Amino acid sequence: QDRKVIGLNTGCGDRWTTRLWSIDKWVELVLKIKAAGYFPLLLGGAQEHERNLEIQAKSGAEYFGNFPLNKFINLIDHCDLVATQVTMGMHLTLGLGKKIVLMNNIFNPNEFDLFGKGEIVMPDKACECFYRGSCKLGASCMKDLAPAKVLNAVNRVLEIK
């Protein structure tokens, strides 16, 4: 396997659902990652299982299933980079010293230290729902985060030594 493994942590938990990116956006990102020559690997827990099965079916991304925490950590450790929203996956990725593209909308980006291992990407439209579990405008600004913007960040972060 010479291709870079790009882990895609597709969920965000129940508390801050305004961070959730749509299945269609994940599918589009997977297709762009594959076209760039990378190996997309879907990550997540039990809450993301059905979501990941759907993304896999629509995109051809690899998905091994959901596992206990120690195996989830091991999967992250096999990735060259992980794209994730602000989640436990983010903390595990950083703890393992892995490269990261952090998709953020509702939190202050200045709160995060990626330890020189990554980049924060945010929707072009400014979020007005900071620290909220639901969007006061009706639709999360994550719909305005383009998969191409995430891929561009993946490409830049992979260049970090």
C-alpha positions as a Python dict, from the first residue, in 0.01 Angstrom:
ca = {
    (1, 'Q'): (0, 0, 0),
    (2, 'D'): (193, 301, -130),
    (3, 'R'): (-106, 534, -124),
    (4, 'K'): (-154, 767, 171),
    (5, 'V'): (-436, 650, 399),
    (6, 'I'): (-680, 930, 472),
    (7, 'G'): (-904, 852, 767),
    (8, 'L'): (-1247, 1013, 747),
    (9, 'N'): (-1416, 1037, 1086),
    (10, 'T'): (-1771, 1099, 967),
    (11, 'G'): (-1971, 1156, 1285),
    (12, 'C'): (-1985, 1414, 1558),
    (13, 'G'): (-2178, 1267, 1849),
    (14, 'D'): (-2517, 1372, 1983),
    (15, 'R'): (-2434, 1692, 2169),
    (16, 'W'): (-2310, 1927, 1895),
    (17, 'T'): (-2496, 1809, 1585),
    (18, 'T'): (-2444, 2146, 1414),
    (19, 'R'): (-2094, 2012, 1334),
    (20, 'L'): (-2230, 1723, 1129),
    (21, 'W'): (-2139, 1719, 759),
    (22, 'S'): (-2388, 1562, 517),
    (23, 'I'): (-2346, 1216, 368),
    (24, 'D'): (-2339, 1375, 21),
    (25, 'K'): (-2045, 1598, 124),
    (26, 'W'): (-1855, 1296, 260),
    (27, 'V'): (-1924, 1103, -62),
    (28, 'E'): (-1797, 1394, -270),
    (29, 'L'): (-1484, 1419, -54),
    (30, 'V'): (-1419, 1044, -85),
    (31, 'L'): (-1441, 1065, -464),
    (32, 'K'): (-1199, 1359, -467),
    (33, 'I'): (-960, 1177, -232),
    (34, 'K'): (-965, 870, -455),
    (35, 'A'): (-909, 1084, -767),
    (36, 'A'): (-608, 1241, -593),
    (37, 'G'): (-457, 894, -549),
    (38, 'Y'): (-519, 855, -177),
    (39, 'F'): (-686, 566, 8),
    (40, 'P'): (-1001, 682, 192),
    (41, 'L'): (-1083, 492, 512),
    (42, 'L'): (-1412, 561, 690),
    (43, 'L'): (-1389, 584, 1069),
    (44, 'G'): (-1651, 603, 1340),
    (45, 'G'): (-1825, 428, 1621),
    (46, 'A'): (-2162, 261, 1657),
    (47, 'Q'): (-2345, 590, 1595),
    (48, 'E'): (-2175, 626, 1258),
    (49, 'H'): (-2213, 266, 1142),
    (50, 'E'): (-2522, 311, 919),
    (51, 'R'): (-2389, 645, 796),
    (52, 'N'): (-2055, 489, 701),
    (53, 'L'): (-2224, 197, 526),
    (54, 'E'): (-2418, 447, 313),
    (55, 'I'): (-2106, 653, 236),
    (56, 'Q'): (-1921, 334, 146),
    (57, 'A'): (-2201, 217, -85),
    (58, 'K'): (-2215, 553, -264),
    (59, 'S'): (-1840, 617, -287),
    (60, 'G'): (-1644, 294, -270),
    (61, 'A'): (-1449, 411, 36),
    (62, 'E'): (-1306, 139, 257),
    (63, 'Y'): (-1499, 75, 576),
    (64, 'F'): (-1404, -207, 810),
    (65, 'G'): (-1687, -147, 1060),
    (66, 'N'): (-1707, -2, 1407),
    (67, 'F'): (-1492, -143, 1684),
    (68, 'P'): (-1411, -109, 2053),
    (69, 'L'): (-1201, 193, 2143),
    (70, 'N'): (-863, 15, 2134),
    (71, 'K'): (-923, -102, 1775),
    (72, 'F'): (-1055, 240, 1675),
    (73, 'I'): (-730, 390, 1806),
    (74, 'N'): (-536, 130, 1609),
    (75, 'L'): (-721, 221, 1288),
    (76, 'I'): (-638, 589, 1339),
    (77, 'D'): (-276, 492, 1397),
    (78, 'H'): (-268, 334, 1050),
    (79, 'C'): (-378, 658, 886),
    (80, 'D'): (-138, 913, 742),
    (81, 'L'): (-394, 1186, 808),
    (82, 'V'): (-741, 1207, 961),
    (83, 'A'): (-1012, 1451, 853),
    (84, 'T'): (-1258, 1496, 1136),
    (85, 'Q'): (-1496, 1736, 1298),
    (86, 'V'): (-1428, 1833, 1660),
    (87, 'T'): (-1466, 1486, 1812),
    (88, 'M'): (-1299, 1222, 2022),
    (89, 'G'): (-1138, 1121, 1693),
    (90, 'M'): (-967, 1459, 1686),
    (91, 'H'): (-822, 1406, 2033),
    (92, 'L'): (-705, 1054, 1949),
    (93, 'T'): (-549, 1169, 1621),
    (94, 'L'): (-357, 1444, 1797),
    (95, 'G'): (-260, 1211, 2081),
    (96, 'L'): (-110, 971, 1830),
    (97, 'G'): (83, 1256, 1668),
    (98, 'K'): (-95, 1207, 1338),
    (99, 'K'): (-165, 1471, 1077),
    (100, 'I'): (-512, 1621, 1090),
    (101, 'V'): (-758, 1833, 899),
    (102, 'L'): (-1004, 1967, 1154),
    (103, 'M'): (-1344, 2067, 1022),
    (104, 'N'): (-1481, 2333, 1257),
    (105, 'N'): (-1776, 2565, 1259),
    (106, 'I'): (-1927, 2628, 1604),
    (107, 'F'): (-1615, 2649, 1819),
    (108, 'N'): (-1358, 2927, 1842),
    (109, 'P'): (-1069, 2807, 1621),
    (110, 'N'): (-823, 2975, 1858),
    (111, 'E'): (-911, 2711, 2119),
    (112, 'F'): (-731, 2441, 1921),
    (113, 'D'): (-364, 2358, 1907),
    (114, 'L'): (-288, 2109, 1631),
    (115, 'F'): (78, 2093, 1737),
    (116, 'G'): (204, 2176, 1389),
    (117, 'K'): (35, 1863, 1252),
    (118, 'G'): (-264, 2006, 1074),
    (119, 'E'): (-502, 2271, 959),
    (120, 'I'): (-847, 2392, 1057),
    (121, 'V'): (-1100, 2433, 776),
    (122, 'M'): (-1421, 2623, 825),
    (123, 'P'): (-1721, 2705, 607),
    (124, 'D'): (-1682, 3020, 400),
    (125, 'K'): (-2003, 3151, 553),
    (126, 'A'): (-1938, 3261, 911),
    (127, 'C'): (-2115, 3055, 1173),
    (128, 'E'): (-2363, 3240, 1392),
    (129, 'C'): (-2440, 2947, 1623),
    (130, 'F'): (-2131, 2925, 1841),
    (131, 'Y'): (-2147, 2652, 2105),
    (132, 'R'): (-2502, 2555, 2005),
    (133, 'G'): (-2634, 2205, 1947),
    (134, 'S'): (-2883, 2330, 1690),
    (135, 'C'): (-2864, 2599, 1427),
    (136, 'K'): (-3070, 2908, 1500),
    (137, 'L'): (-3086, 2979, 1124),
    (138, 'G'): (-3240, 2641, 1043),
    (139, 'A'): (-2952, 2480, 851),
    (140, 'S'): (-2598, 2430, 973),
    (141, 'C'): (-2329, 2635, 803),
    (142, 'M'): (-2143, 2306, 751),
    (143, 'K'): (-2349, 2276, 432),
    (144, 'D'): (-2129, 2562, 305),
    (145, 'L'): (-1801, 2378, 366),
    (146, 'A'): (-1696, 2253, 24),
    (147, 'P'): (-1530, 1910, -8),
    (148, 'A'): (-1273, 2071, -242),
    (149, 'K'): (-1168, 2302, 44),
    (150, 'V'): (-1115, 1999, 270),
    (151, 'L'): (-915, 1818, -1),
    (152, 'N'): (-696, 2124, -53),
    (153, 'A'): (-621, 2122, 320),
    (154, 'V'): (-545, 1748, 307),
    (155, 'N'): (-294, 1811, 29),
    (156, 'R'): (-125, 2094, 222),
    (157, 'V'): (-112, 1903, 550),
    (158, 'L'): (40, 1596, 386),
    (159, 'E'): (332, 1818, 286),
    (160, 'I'): (409, 1901, 652),
    (161, 'K'): (725, 1726, 767),
}
